[in-house]
């Protein structure tokens, strides 16, 4: 993510100090719709997604259960879980429904270079940056076996200015033009590796 932010500062011509929150915010403010993809990858998060307590409105519950979605940056799990335990206090028990630590793969390798080259062959003015996905990934079990995983789902610009904002949302969708140009890049990549 540091390389992504450094590259964005140069590409956008910003004078932003990335060692402080204000500098990072300046970059996020300038990257438009990409902010929603980048921001979740900059800090850990916890969200209570399920609460369950009691059985009747006039009876105090003897116990309660909560499910918390925890998203960690690679290497931050221990610190994040310690903070959660401190906030929960000594009378609350925490356990995992499922657990696979956050993973990362370096960009200094032939796979990353091949992806970048494919994109640049189709968009010579493109700016290539590594990105840490904030969501779940099927790459985690492979990482446990020592295999690095990379996501590569190129989508080109839509001539009508539509974005892939509908991806993983209600009425999930991506612009057809973006999908077609992305397919060309993906085909190029697969033919060169």
GROMACS .gro file of C-alpha atoms in nm:
model
  193
    1UNK     CA    1   0.000   0.000   0.000
    2UNK     CA    2   0.297   0.229   0.060
    3UNK     CA    3   0.404   0.179  -0.302
    4UNK     CA    4   0.049   0.246  -0.423
    5UNK     CA    5   0.035   0.574  -0.229
    6UNK     CA    6   0.387   0.679  -0.338
    7UNK     CA    7   0.298   0.611  -0.702
    8UNK     CA    8  -0.032   0.798  -0.670
    9UNK     CA    9   0.146   1.103  -0.525
   10UNK     CA   10   0.385   1.110  -0.823
   11UNK     CA   11   0.118   1.037  -1.086
   12UNK     CA   12  -0.118   1.303  -0.950
   13UNK     CA   13   0.157   1.560  -0.895
   14UNK     CA   14   0.071   1.596  -0.528
   15UNK     CA   15   0.294   1.736  -0.258
   16UNK     CA   16   0.165   1.504   0.016
   17UNK     CA   17   0.348   1.387   0.326
   18UNK     CA   18   0.247   1.022   0.354
   19UNK     CA   19   0.384   0.992   0.707
   20UNK     CA   20   0.074   1.167   0.841
   21UNK     CA   21  -0.300   1.109   0.808
   22UNK     CA   22  -0.350   1.442   0.628
   23UNK     CA   23  -0.113   1.339   0.348
   24UNK     CA   24  -0.286   1.004   0.302
   25UNK     CA   25  -0.625   1.181   0.303
   26UNK     CA   26  -0.499   1.417   0.030
   27UNK     CA   27  -0.426   1.116  -0.191
   28UNK     CA   28  -0.758   0.948  -0.111
   29UNK     CA   29  -0.945   1.271  -0.192
   30UNK     CA   30  -0.784   1.283  -0.539
   31UNK     CA   31  -0.831   0.925  -0.656
   32UNK     CA   32  -1.207   0.954  -0.697
   33UNK     CA   33  -1.402   0.628  -0.712
   34UNK     CA   34  -1.088   0.424  -0.643
   35UNK     CA   35  -1.101   0.550  -0.284
   36UNK     CA   36  -1.360   0.284  -0.188
   37UNK     CA   37  -1.114   0.012  -0.296
   38UNK     CA   38  -0.799   0.163  -0.149
   39UNK     CA   39  -0.919   0.294   0.186
   40UNK     CA   40  -1.015  -0.044   0.341
   41UNK     CA   41  -0.662  -0.165   0.275
   42UNK     CA   42  -0.495   0.112   0.473
   43UNK     CA   43  -0.610   0.023   0.822
   44UNK     CA   44  -0.748  -0.268   1.017
   45UNK     CA   45  -1.121  -0.280   1.084
   46UNK     CA   46  -1.371  -0.457   1.305
   47UNK     CA   47  -1.745  -0.455   1.251
   48UNK     CA   48  -2.011  -0.616   1.464
   49UNK     CA   49  -2.228  -0.792   1.208
   50UNK     CA   50  -2.447  -1.026   1.419
   51UNK     CA   51  -2.594  -0.971   1.767
   52UNK     CA   52  -2.797  -1.228   1.960
   53UNK     CA   53  -2.928  -1.194   2.316
   54UNK     CA   54  -3.238  -1.274   2.513
   55UNK     CA   55  -3.566  -1.437   2.425
   56UNK     CA   56  -3.826  -1.201   2.572
   57UNK     CA   57  -3.850  -0.822   2.601
   58UNK     CA   58  -3.894  -0.814   2.980
   59UNK     CA   59  -3.623  -1.067   3.076
   60UNK     CA   60  -3.262  -0.963   3.117
   61UNK     CA   61  -3.051  -1.201   2.905
   62UNK     CA   62  -2.814  -1.429   3.091
   63UNK     CA   63  -2.573  -1.423   2.800
   64UNK     CA   64  -2.526  -1.258   2.463
   65UNK     CA   65  -2.338  -1.347   2.146
   66UNK     CA   66  -2.186  -1.120   1.884
   67UNK     CA   67  -2.011  -1.199   1.559
   68UNK     CA   68  -1.743  -0.954   1.459
   69UNK     CA   69  -1.591  -0.929   1.113
   70UNK     CA   70  -1.221  -0.859   1.168
   71UNK     CA   71  -1.007  -0.739   0.877
   72UNK     CA   72  -0.634  -0.714   0.946
   73UNK     CA   73  -0.345  -0.587   0.744
   74UNK     CA   74  -0.067  -0.845   0.698
   75UNK     CA   75   0.138  -0.873   1.016
   76UNK     CA   76  -0.104  -0.679   1.237
   77UNK     CA   77  -0.328  -0.959   1.367
   78UNK     CA   78  -0.167  -0.996   1.711
   79UNK     CA   79  -0.187  -0.625   1.785
   80UNK     CA   80  -0.544  -0.597   1.655
   81UNK     CA   81  -0.664  -0.899   1.855
   82UNK     CA   82  -0.496  -0.762   2.170
   83UNK     CA   83  -0.689  -0.436   2.127
   84UNK     CA   84  -1.014  -0.628   2.075
   85UNK     CA   85  -0.948  -0.835   2.390
   86UNK     CA   86  -0.879  -0.519   2.589
   87UNK     CA   87  -1.202  -0.360   2.467
   88UNK     CA   88  -1.404  -0.674   2.540
   89UNK     CA   89  -1.276  -0.691   2.896
   90UNK     CA   90  -1.212  -0.991   3.121
   91UNK     CA   91  -1.571  -1.119   3.142
   92UNK     CA   92  -1.613  -1.174   2.766
   93UNK     CA   93  -1.484  -1.484   2.590
   94UNK     CA   94  -1.363  -1.456   2.231
   95UNK     CA   95  -1.334  -1.745   1.986
   96UNK     CA   96  -1.295  -1.780   1.610
   97UNK     CA   97  -1.566  -1.902   1.378
   98UNK     CA   98  -1.296  -1.913   1.110
   99UNK     CA   99  -0.947  -1.772   1.100
  100UNK     CA  100  -0.686  -1.726   0.833
  101UNK     CA  101  -0.435  -1.444   0.885
  102UNK     CA  102  -0.400  -1.164   0.632
  103UNK     CA  103  -0.154  -1.236   0.353
  104UNK     CA  104   0.061  -1.033   0.120
  105UNK     CA  105   0.263  -1.109  -0.191
  106UNK     CA  106   0.553  -0.897  -0.309
  107UNK     CA  107   0.542  -0.715  -0.639
  108UNK     CA  108   0.906  -0.777  -0.729
  109UNK     CA  109   0.850  -1.091  -0.936
  110UNK     CA  110   0.783  -1.216  -1.288
  111UNK     CA  111   0.406  -1.252  -1.238
  112UNK     CA  112   0.361  -0.889  -1.136
  113UNK     CA  113   0.588  -0.778  -1.421
  114UNK     CA  114   0.383  -0.981  -1.674
  115UNK     CA  115   0.055  -0.834  -1.547
  116UNK     CA  116   0.194  -0.482  -1.565
  117UNK     CA  117   0.333  -0.537  -1.916
  118UNK     CA  118  -0.004  -0.665  -2.040
  119UNK     CA  119  -0.185  -0.363  -1.903
  120UNK     CA  120   0.070  -0.121  -2.053
  121UNK     CA  121   0.049  -0.286  -2.396
  122UNK     CA  122  -0.321  -0.197  -2.398
  123UNK     CA  123  -0.289   0.135  -2.214
  124UNK     CA  124   0.060   0.284  -2.264
  125UNK     CA  125  -0.033   0.581  -2.042
  126UNK     CA  126  -0.147   0.356  -1.759
  127UNK     CA  127   0.005   0.382  -1.412
  128UNK     CA  128   0.077   0.042  -1.260
  129UNK     CA  129   0.059   0.001  -0.884
  130UNK     CA  130   0.035  -0.297  -0.652
  131UNK     CA  131  -0.281  -0.316  -0.448
  132UNK     CA  132  -0.377  -0.498  -0.130
  133UNK     CA  133  -0.734  -0.621  -0.151
  134UNK     CA  134  -0.942  -0.544   0.157
  135UNK     CA  135  -1.184  -0.834   0.111
  136UNK     CA  136  -1.156  -1.208   0.140
  137UNK     CA  137  -0.947  -1.416  -0.097
  138UNK     CA  138  -0.916  -1.778  -0.202
  139UNK     CA  139  -0.538  -1.723  -0.203
  140UNK     CA  140  -0.514  -1.776   0.175
  141UNK     CA  141  -0.502  -2.158   0.173
  142UNK     CA  142  -0.240  -2.144  -0.102
  143UNK     CA  143  -0.034  -1.897   0.103
  144UNK     CA  144  -0.033  -2.153   0.385
  145UNK     CA  145   0.141  -2.386   0.136
  146UNK     CA  146   0.399  -2.120   0.051
  147UNK     CA  147   0.238  -2.014  -0.278
  148UNK     CA  148   0.199  -1.642  -0.351
  149UNK     CA  149  -0.133  -1.536  -0.498
  150UNK     CA  150  -0.222  -1.238  -0.712
  151UNK     CA  151  -0.557  -1.106  -0.819
  152UNK     CA  152  -0.572  -0.985  -1.176
  153UNK     CA  153  -0.912  -0.884  -1.305
  154UNK     CA  154  -0.846  -0.599  -1.547
  155UNK     CA  155  -1.134  -0.372  -1.642
  156UNK     CA  156  -1.086  -0.095  -1.896
  157UNK     CA  157  -1.243   0.247  -1.903
  158UNK     CA  158  -1.604   0.271  -2.010
  159UNK     CA  159  -1.657   0.529  -2.288
  160UNK     CA  160  -1.973   0.648  -2.111
  161UNK     CA  161  -1.786   0.704  -1.783
  162UNK     CA  162  -1.960   0.425  -1.592
  163UNK     CA  163  -1.756   0.250  -1.325
  164UNK     CA  164  -1.754  -0.095  -1.172
  165UNK     CA  165  -1.921   0.046  -0.859
  166UNK     CA  166  -2.195  -0.214  -0.894
  167UNK     CA  167  -1.950  -0.499  -0.843
  168UNK     CA  168  -2.045  -0.706  -0.536
  169UNK     CA  169  -2.345  -0.486  -0.471
  170UNK     CA  170  -2.718  -0.490  -0.522
  171UNK     CA  171  -2.789  -0.568  -0.888
  172UNK     CA  172  -2.424  -0.661  -0.934
  173UNK     CA  173  -2.286  -0.532  -1.262
  174UNK     CA  174  -1.985  -0.401  -1.454
  175UNK     CA  175  -1.991  -0.200  -1.777
  176UNK     CA  176  -1.975  -0.425  -2.086
  177UNK     CA  177  -1.707  -0.205  -2.249
  178UNK     CA  178  -1.489  -0.239  -1.937
  179UNK     CA  179  -1.534  -0.615  -1.940
  180UNK     CA  180  -1.445  -0.642  -2.311
  181UNK     CA  181  -1.127  -0.437  -2.285
  182UNK     CA  182  -1.033  -0.621  -1.965
  183UNK     CA  183  -1.077  -0.951  -2.147
  184UNK     CA  184  -0.827  -0.833  -2.410
  185UNK     CA  185  -0.572  -0.754  -2.139
  186UNK     CA  186  -0.632  -1.085  -1.965
  187UNK     CA  187  -0.596  -1.274  -2.294
  188UNK     CA  188  -0.269  -1.090  -2.361
  189UNK     CA  189  -0.141  -1.183  -2.014
  190UNK     CA  190  -0.232  -1.550  -2.049
  191UNK     CA  191  -0.060  -1.570  -2.389
  192UNK     CA  192   0.266  -1.427  -2.251
  193UNK     CA  193   0.312  -1.627  -1.931
   0.00000   0.00000   0.00000
